[in-house]
Amino acid sequence: MRVVIVTESFPPDVNGVAHCALQTARHLAARGHQPLVIAPATGEGSDAPCPVIRVPSLPLPGYPEVRLALPSRRVAAAIAAHRADLVHLASPFVLGVRGMAAAARLNVPAVAVYQTDLAGYARTYVGTGEGTAWRRLRAVHSAADRTLAPSTSALRDLEEHGVRRVRLWPRGVDTDRFRPERRDAALRRQLAPHGELLVGYVGRLAPEKQVELLADVCALDGVRVVVTGDGPSAPALRAALPGAVFLGRRTGDELARIHASLDVFAHTGPYETFCQTVQEAMASGVPVIAPAAGGPLDLVGHGRTGLLVPPGDAGAVHDAVLKLADPALRAAYGHAGRAAVRSRTWAAVGDLLLDHYAEVLGARAVVAA
């Protein structure tokens, strides 16, 4: 099968869209298919398992880590030249809209993957524009043969906003990389020299992530907050979280070592359509605190693998950390979390994606017949 992946982000970018697009390309190549990636241009390369066509792009004002693709004829030309059987649109909004238009002109089936709560981001960054974002999302996803949502919450949001032909497709996790055995005593001594309880956040440092909700946790005796990641909110968060350790951006085995060395993982953002870092923490055997909204509702078993708290409630996060000060409870939640995600490998999730592709192609064949 010849598949063109049109993605709004791709490595070396570090975010959920880029990582999922890379894993999709790897799985397609591993299963003997022929993927091609179209992504915004960056200043660096990537370790993609297939050709990558870079479209000229500009940094998003105020958030240069995010790049927006410029109008380009390369998208349609690349889809045609690759003789694509199917177009995969990863979190379509700018480049993906052009990919959808090109697929329609060329009569190529398209699968759109919903991954980013852009309406929520518009509300956070602009204070308005939520309706405009949904109109754009509805237009591109309604044009696709199938939309794949990463969680039941995301699927429900799409259907409530008029998007049809929506199916569930979760995300995978590297359970070999993220595992409890990565726990590092030397790193723990470095981060918690007096044996403090390590409460960690991993992810982008941006306003929608609401990492400042950990401020009350920083004030707890015997607790050390560890923040891993980078982004435009980093300077403000350093001031808002006194005593916290900021490790910056980490990836690969080093990130896995940090995850496994935590005592508690705390995610604070309420706009996650899935929340990959929660799943990585669970694979690492670490109990999770997350808002009872979006993707974490599917991932976190409240009172079994972690604790769900009301979104935006700093006091509830504080109280959840106090509850998880109990080592026996942490051990039980961590063990249950690892067991819950053990089968969610990228290979298993990739095969589910291929099933969706096959159904879409089969439906097109019936219509053509």
Short mmCIF file of C-alpha atoms in Angstrom, two decimals:
data_model
loop_
_atom_site.label_atom_id
_atom_site.label_comp_id
_atom_site.label_asym_id
_atom_site.label_seq_id
_atom_site.Cartn_x
_atom_site.Cartn_y
_atom_site.Cartn_z
CA MET A 1 0.00 0.00 0.00
CA ARG A 2 1.29 3.47 -0.88
CA VAL A 3 0.39 5.95 1.87
CA VAL A 4 1.09 9.68 2.08
CA ILE A 5 1.19 11.03 5.65
CA VAL A 6 0.42 14.76 5.69
CA THR A 7 1.28 15.99 9.17
CA GLU A 8 1.24 19.39 10.87
CA SER A 9 4.37 18.41 12.81
CA PHE A 10 7.18 15.88 12.49
CA PRO A 11 10.51 15.18 14.23
CA PRO A 12 12.76 16.82 15.23
CA ASP A 13 9.66 18.51 16.71
CA VAL A 14 8.80 17.03 20.10
CA ASN A 15 5.04 16.73 20.57
CA GLY A 16 2.29 14.16 20.31
CA VAL A 17 1.44 14.81 16.67
CA ALA A 18 5.07 14.50 15.54
CA HIS A 19 5.67 11.34 17.57
CA CYS A 20 2.49 9.62 16.38
CA ALA A 21 3.23 10.49 12.73
CA LEU A 22 6.73 9.06 13.08
CA GLN A 23 5.43 5.85 14.68
CA THR A 24 2.85 5.52 11.92
CA ALA A 25 5.52 5.83 9.22
CA ARG A 26 7.72 3.29 11.02
CA HIS A 27 4.90 0.77 11.33
CA LEU A 28 3.88 1.11 7.69
CA ALA A 29 7.48 0.55 6.58
CA ALA A 30 7.88 -2.40 8.96
CA ARG A 31 4.76 -4.06 7.53
CA GLY A 32 6.06 -3.73 3.96
CA HIS A 33 4.06 -0.68 2.90
CA GLN A 34 5.46 2.44 1.21
CA PRO A 35 4.90 5.60 3.26
CA LEU A 36 5.81 9.17 2.28
CA VAL A 37 5.69 12.05 4.76
CA ILE A 38 4.80 15.67 3.95
CA ALA A 39 5.55 18.06 6.83
CA PRO A 40 6.44 21.71 7.56
CA ALA A 41 10.10 22.55 7.02
CA THR A 42 12.34 22.78 10.07
CA GLY A 43 16.01 23.58 10.49
CA GLU A 44 16.94 19.97 11.24
CA GLY A 45 16.48 16.50 9.81
CA SER A 46 14.81 13.42 11.27
CA ASP A 47 15.33 9.68 11.47
CA ALA A 48 12.25 8.87 9.38
CA PRO A 49 12.05 5.40 7.79
CA CYS A 50 10.84 6.89 4.50
CA PRO A 51 11.21 9.98 2.29
CA VAL A 52 10.10 13.27 3.87
CA ILE A 53 9.02 16.25 1.78
CA ARG A 54 9.33 19.52 3.66
CA VAL A 55 6.95 22.37 2.83
CA PRO A 56 8.09 25.98 3.52
CA SER A 57 6.85 27.18 6.90
CA LEU A 58 6.93 30.07 9.36
CA PRO A 59 7.15 29.97 13.18
CA LEU A 60 3.93 30.65 15.05
CA PRO A 61 4.16 34.18 16.57
CA GLY A 62 4.88 33.89 20.28
CA TYR A 63 5.53 30.15 20.03
CA PRO A 64 8.43 29.60 17.60
CA GLU A 65 8.61 25.86 18.37
CA VAL A 66 5.37 25.47 16.38
CA ARG A 67 5.65 26.04 12.62
CA LEU A 68 2.82 26.74 10.19
CA ALA A 69 3.13 25.54 6.61
CA LEU A 70 2.88 28.10 3.82
CA PRO A 71 0.78 27.58 0.66
CA SER A 72 2.60 25.18 -1.63
CA ARG A 73 1.89 23.11 -4.71
CA ARG A 74 4.23 20.44 -3.36
CA VAL A 75 1.43 18.71 -1.46
CA ALA A 76 -0.71 17.77 -4.45
CA ALA A 77 2.35 17.07 -6.59
CA ALA A 78 3.82 14.72 -3.98
CA ILE A 79 0.56 12.80 -3.51
CA ALA A 80 0.24 12.35 -7.26
CA ALA A 81 3.90 11.42 -7.78
CA HIS A 82 3.75 8.83 -4.99
CA ARG A 83 0.67 7.28 -6.66
CA ALA A 84 -0.95 7.18 -3.23
CA ASP A 85 -3.57 4.57 -2.42
CA LEU A 86 -4.53 6.52 0.69
CA VAL A 87 -3.77 9.87 2.36
CA HIS A 88 -3.30 9.96 6.14
CA LEU A 89 -3.95 13.43 7.61
CA ALA A 90 -2.28 13.84 11.02
CA SER A 91 -4.09 16.48 13.09
CA PRO A 92 -5.18 18.42 9.98
CA PHE A 93 -5.66 22.16 10.31
CA VAL A 94 -3.32 24.05 7.93
CA LEU A 95 -1.19 21.66 5.88
CA GLY A 96 -3.77 18.93 6.37
CA VAL A 97 -6.49 21.07 4.78
CA ARG A 98 -4.36 21.27 1.64
CA GLY A 99 -3.72 17.54 1.83
CA MET A 100 -7.47 16.87 2.04
CA ALA A 101 -8.17 19.15 -0.93
CA ALA A 102 -5.46 17.43 -2.99
CA ALA A 103 -6.77 13.96 -2.07
CA ALA A 104 -10.28 14.98 -3.12
CA ARG A 105 -9.07 16.33 -6.48
CA LEU A 106 -7.08 13.17 -7.11
CA ASN A 107 -9.94 10.93 -5.88
CA VAL A 108 -7.69 9.32 -3.26
CA PRO A 109 -9.30 8.07 0.00
CA ALA A 110 -8.34 10.05 3.10
CA VAL A 111 -8.23 9.17 6.80
CA ALA A 112 -8.07 12.16 9.17
CA VAL A 113 -6.61 11.71 12.65
CA TYR A 114 -7.99 14.12 15.25
CA GLN A 115 -5.31 14.77 17.82
CA THR A 116 -5.25 18.40 18.97
CA ASP A 117 -8.00 20.33 20.79
CA LEU A 118 -7.51 23.41 18.64
CA ALA A 119 -10.77 24.94 19.86
CA GLY A 120 -9.49 24.72 23.42
CA TYR A 121 -6.19 26.28 22.37
CA ALA A 122 -8.05 29.15 20.69
CA ARG A 123 -9.91 29.75 23.93
CA THR A 124 -6.66 29.72 25.92
CA TYR A 125 -4.48 31.85 23.64
CA VAL A 126 -6.99 34.21 22.04
CA GLY A 127 -9.98 34.14 24.37
CA THR A 128 -12.21 33.67 21.33
CA GLY A 129 -12.24 31.88 18.00
CA GLU A 130 -13.48 28.56 19.36
CA GLY A 131 -16.37 28.49 16.89
CA THR A 132 -14.08 29.36 13.99
CA ALA A 133 -11.69 26.55 14.93
CA TRP A 134 -14.53 24.02 15.04
CA ARG A 135 -15.86 25.17 11.66
CA ARG A 136 -12.45 24.55 10.11
CA LEU A 137 -12.06 21.20 11.86
CA ARG A 138 -15.56 20.14 10.85
CA ALA A 139 -14.90 21.02 7.21
CA VAL A 140 -11.71 18.98 6.84
CA HIS A 141 -12.85 16.00 8.92
CA SER A 142 -16.24 15.83 7.19
CA ALA A 143 -14.47 15.65 3.83
CA ALA A 144 -12.40 12.64 4.92
CA ASP A 145 -13.59 9.06 4.40
CA ARG A 146 -13.02 8.40 8.10
CA THR A 147 -11.95 10.37 11.17
CA LEU A 148 -10.02 8.60 13.91
CA ALA A 149 -10.39 9.92 17.47
CA PRO A 150 -7.85 8.96 20.17
CA SER A 151 -10.32 8.75 23.07
CA THR A 152 -14.03 8.40 23.77
CA SER A 153 -14.12 12.02 24.96
CA ALA A 154 -12.60 13.25 21.69
CA LEU A 155 -14.96 11.04 19.67
CA ARG A 156 -17.94 12.51 21.52
CA ASP A 157 -16.71 16.08 20.95
CA LEU A 158 -16.36 15.45 17.22
CA GLU A 159 -19.82 13.94 16.91
CA GLU A 160 -21.38 16.74 18.95
CA HIS A 161 -19.83 19.26 16.53
CA GLY A 162 -21.26 17.56 13.48
CA VAL A 163 -18.37 15.36 12.33
CA ARG A 164 -19.55 12.05 10.89
CA ARG A 165 -17.83 8.72 10.24
CA VAL A 166 -15.77 8.84 13.44
CA ARG A 167 -14.05 5.77 14.88
CA LEU A 168 -11.80 5.19 17.87
CA TRP A 169 -8.04 4.77 17.38
CA PRO A 170 -5.90 5.08 20.55
CA ARG A 171 -2.16 5.70 20.80
CA GLY A 172 0.58 3.21 21.50
CA VAL A 173 3.37 3.27 24.04
CA ASP A 174 6.89 1.83 23.94
CA THR A 175 6.62 -0.59 26.86
CA ASP A 176 10.24 -1.70 26.36
CA ARG A 177 11.56 1.81 26.75
CA PHE A 178 9.12 2.95 29.43
CA ARG A 179 9.24 0.38 32.23
CA PRO A 180 9.72 0.30 36.03
CA GLU A 181 13.23 -1.18 35.74
CA ARG A 182 14.47 2.19 34.45
CA ARG A 183 14.17 3.62 37.98
CA ASP A 184 17.56 5.16 38.76
CA ALA A 185 18.76 5.47 42.36
CA ALA A 186 21.55 7.90 41.42
CA LEU A 187 19.12 10.21 39.62
CA ARG A 188 16.77 10.10 42.60
CA ARG A 189 19.59 11.10 44.95
CA GLN A 190 20.38 14.00 42.64
CA LEU A 191 16.76 15.20 42.46
CA ALA A 192 15.79 14.38 46.05
CA PRO A 193 18.96 14.53 48.18
CA HIS A 194 16.91 14.36 51.38
CA GLY A 195 14.62 11.56 50.24
CA GLU A 196 11.79 13.83 49.11
CA LEU A 197 8.71 12.48 47.38
CA LEU A 198 9.28 13.20 43.67
CA VAL A 199 6.22 14.58 41.87
CA GLY A 200 6.86 15.09 38.17
CA TYR A 201 5.34 16.75 35.14
CA VAL A 202 6.50 15.90 31.61
CA GLY A 203 5.38 17.85 28.57
CA ARG A 204 5.34 21.20 26.83
CA LEU A 205 5.50 24.28 29.02
CA ALA A 206 2.67 26.29 27.53
CA PRO A 207 -0.38 28.12 28.94
CA GLU A 208 -2.88 25.39 28.03
CA LYS A 209 -0.93 22.86 30.13
CA GLN A 210 -1.66 24.82 33.36
CA VAL A 211 1.53 23.57 35.04
CA GLU A 212 1.23 26.44 37.54
CA LEU A 213 -1.39 24.30 39.32
CA LEU A 214 1.57 22.51 40.94
CA ALA A 215 2.44 25.62 42.99
CA ASP A 216 0.68 24.32 46.11
CA VAL A 217 2.48 20.99 45.74
CA CYS A 218 5.83 22.84 45.77
CA ALA A 219 4.94 24.16 49.23
CA LEU A 220 4.49 20.69 50.74
CA ASP A 221 7.14 19.52 53.18
CA GLY A 222 9.12 16.55 51.96
CA VAL A 223 8.00 16.96 48.34
CA ARG A 224 10.09 17.95 45.33
CA VAL A 225 8.43 18.91 42.03
CA VAL A 226 10.33 17.95 38.87
CA VAL A 227 9.38 19.60 35.57
CA THR A 228 10.63 18.05 32.31
CA GLY A 229 10.02 19.91 29.06
CA ASP A 230 10.36 23.31 27.46
CA GLY A 231 8.16 25.96 25.90
CA PRO A 232 7.08 29.60 26.08
CA SER A 233 5.83 29.36 29.68
CA ALA A 234 9.18 28.20 31.08
CA PRO A 235 10.32 31.59 32.52
CA ALA A 236 6.96 32.25 34.20
CA LEU A 237 6.81 28.73 35.62
CA ARG A 238 10.26 29.03 37.16
CA ALA A 239 8.89 31.96 39.14
CA ALA A 240 5.54 30.30 39.91
CA LEU A 241 7.02 27.02 41.17
CA PRO A 242 9.64 27.87 43.80
CA GLY A 243 11.90 24.96 44.68
CA ALA A 244 10.95 22.94 41.60
CA VAL A 245 13.68 21.31 39.50
CA PHE A 246 13.49 22.16 35.80
CA LEU A 247 15.24 19.57 33.63
CA GLY A 248 14.43 21.04 30.23
CA ARG A 249 13.67 18.97 27.18
CA ARG A 250 14.61 15.27 27.47
CA THR A 251 13.94 12.42 25.07
CA GLY A 252 14.53 8.70 24.51
CA ASP A 253 16.02 6.53 27.23
CA GLU A 254 16.88 9.57 29.33
CA LEU A 255 13.21 10.56 29.45
CA ALA A 256 12.25 6.98 30.32
CA ARG A 257 14.72 7.05 33.21
CA ILE A 258 13.15 10.26 34.53
CA HIS A 259 9.61 8.84 34.26
CA ALA A 260 10.50 5.66 36.15
CA SER A 261 12.38 7.56 38.86
CA LEU A 262 9.33 9.61 39.87
CA ASP A 263 7.07 8.66 42.76
CA VAL A 264 4.00 10.40 41.33
CA PHE A 265 3.24 11.71 37.85
CA ALA A 266 1.02 14.80 37.74
CA HIS A 267 -0.55 16.09 34.54
CA THR A 268 -2.45 19.35 34.79
CA GLY A 269 -3.69 20.29 31.28
CA PRO A 270 -7.46 19.87 30.68
CA TYR A 271 -7.34 19.93 26.86
CA GLU A 272 -5.72 16.58 26.08
CA THR A 273 -7.40 14.49 23.41
CA PHE A 274 -5.28 11.54 24.59
CA CYS A 275 -2.27 12.42 26.82
CA GLN A 276 0.68 10.29 25.84
CA THR A 277 2.79 11.23 28.87
CA VAL A 278 0.16 9.76 31.20
CA GLN A 279 0.42 6.47 29.33
CA GLU A 280 4.24 6.58 29.48
CA ALA A 281 4.10 7.15 33.25
CA MET A 282 1.75 4.18 33.64
CA ALA A 283 4.06 2.00 31.57
CA SER A 284 6.86 3.11 33.93
CA GLY A 285 4.91 1.85 36.93
CA VAL A 286 4.21 5.34 38.31
CA PRO A 287 0.81 6.35 39.74
CA VAL A 288 -0.87 9.23 37.94
CA ILE A 289 -2.79 12.34 38.90
CA ALA A 290 -4.67 13.90 35.99
CA PRO A 291 -7.71 16.09 35.33
CA ALA A 292 -11.03 14.32 34.86
CA ALA A 293 -11.33 15.62 31.30
CA GLY A 294 -10.42 14.49 27.79
CA GLY A 295 -8.04 11.61 27.14
CA PRO A 296 -7.12 10.85 30.78
CA LEU A 297 -10.69 9.68 31.37
CA ASP A 298 -9.91 6.65 29.19
CA LEU A 299 -6.41 6.09 30.58
CA VAL A 300 -6.59 6.57 34.35
CA GLY A 301 -8.61 4.15 36.44
CA HIS A 302 -9.59 6.39 39.36
CA GLY A 303 -8.68 4.68 42.61
CA ARG A 304 -6.93 1.88 40.72
CA THR A 305 -4.07 3.29 38.59
CA GLY A 306 -4.20 6.87 39.81
CA LEU A 307 -6.46 9.74 40.79
CA LEU A 308 -8.64 11.97 38.60
CA VAL A 309 -9.23 15.49 39.89
CA PRO A 310 -11.49 18.36 38.78
CA PRO A 311 -9.84 20.33 35.95
CA GLY A 312 -8.11 23.52 37.04
CA ASP A 313 -8.36 22.68 40.76
CA ALA A 314 -4.95 23.27 42.39
CA GLY A 315 -6.29 22.23 45.79
CA ALA A 316 -7.43 18.87 44.43
CA VAL A 317 -3.98 18.25 42.93
CA HIS A 318 -2.41 19.13 46.30
CA ASP A 319 -4.74 16.73 48.14
CA ALA A 320 -4.13 13.94 45.64
CA VAL A 321 -0.37 14.22 46.19
CA LEU A 322 -0.92 13.96 49.95
CA LYS A 323 -2.99 10.81 49.44
CA LEU A 324 -0.26 9.27 47.30
CA ALA A 325 2.34 9.87 49.98
CA ASP A 326 1.39 6.33 51.08
CA PRO A 327 4.08 4.02 49.59
CA ALA A 328 1.80 0.97 49.56
CA LEU A 329 -0.89 2.84 47.65
CA ARG A 330 1.65 4.13 45.15
CA ALA A 331 3.00 0.63 44.60
CA ALA A 332 -0.48 -0.79 44.02
CA TYR A 333 -1.46 1.96 41.58
CA GLY A 334 1.85 1.72 39.74
CA HIS A 335 1.59 -2.05 39.31
CA ALA A 336 -2.00 -1.76 38.05
CA GLY A 337 -1.04 1.03 35.65
CA ARG A 338 1.76 -1.01 34.09
CA ALA A 339 -0.59 -3.97 33.65
CA ALA A 340 -3.24 -1.74 32.03
CA VAL A 341 -0.96 -0.52 29.23
CA ARG A 342 1.27 -3.57 28.69
CA SER A 343 -0.61 -4.62 25.53
CA ARG A 344 -0.85 -1.11 24.05
CA THR A 345 2.32 -1.34 21.98
CA TRP A 346 2.81 0.78 18.87
CA ALA A 347 2.81 -2.41 16.80
CA ALA A 348 -0.63 -3.40 18.11
CA VAL A 349 -2.00 0.10 17.61
CA GLY A 350 -0.41 0.29 14.16
CA ASP A 351 -2.18 -2.89 13.11
CA LEU A 352 -5.48 -1.37 14.24
CA LEU A 353 -4.72 1.59 11.96
CA LEU A 354 -4.13 -0.77 9.04
CA ASP A 355 -7.56 -2.29 9.73
CA HIS A 356 -9.09 1.19 9.43
CA TYR A 357 -7.23 1.73 6.16
CA ALA A 358 -8.52 -1.59 4.80
CA GLU A 359 -12.12 -0.73 5.70
CA VAL A 360 -11.88 2.67 4.02
CA LEU A 361 -10.34 1.21 0.87
CA GLY A 362 -12.94 -1.56 0.85
CA ALA A 363 -15.80 0.95 1.10
CA ARG A 364 -14.33 2.96 -1.78
CA ALA A 365 -14.07 -0.21 -3.86
CA VAL A 366 -17.75 -1.01 -3.24
CA VAL A 367 -18.78 2.49 -4.29
CA ALA A 368 -16.64 2.26 -7.42
CA ALA A 369 -18.15 -1.11 -8.30
#
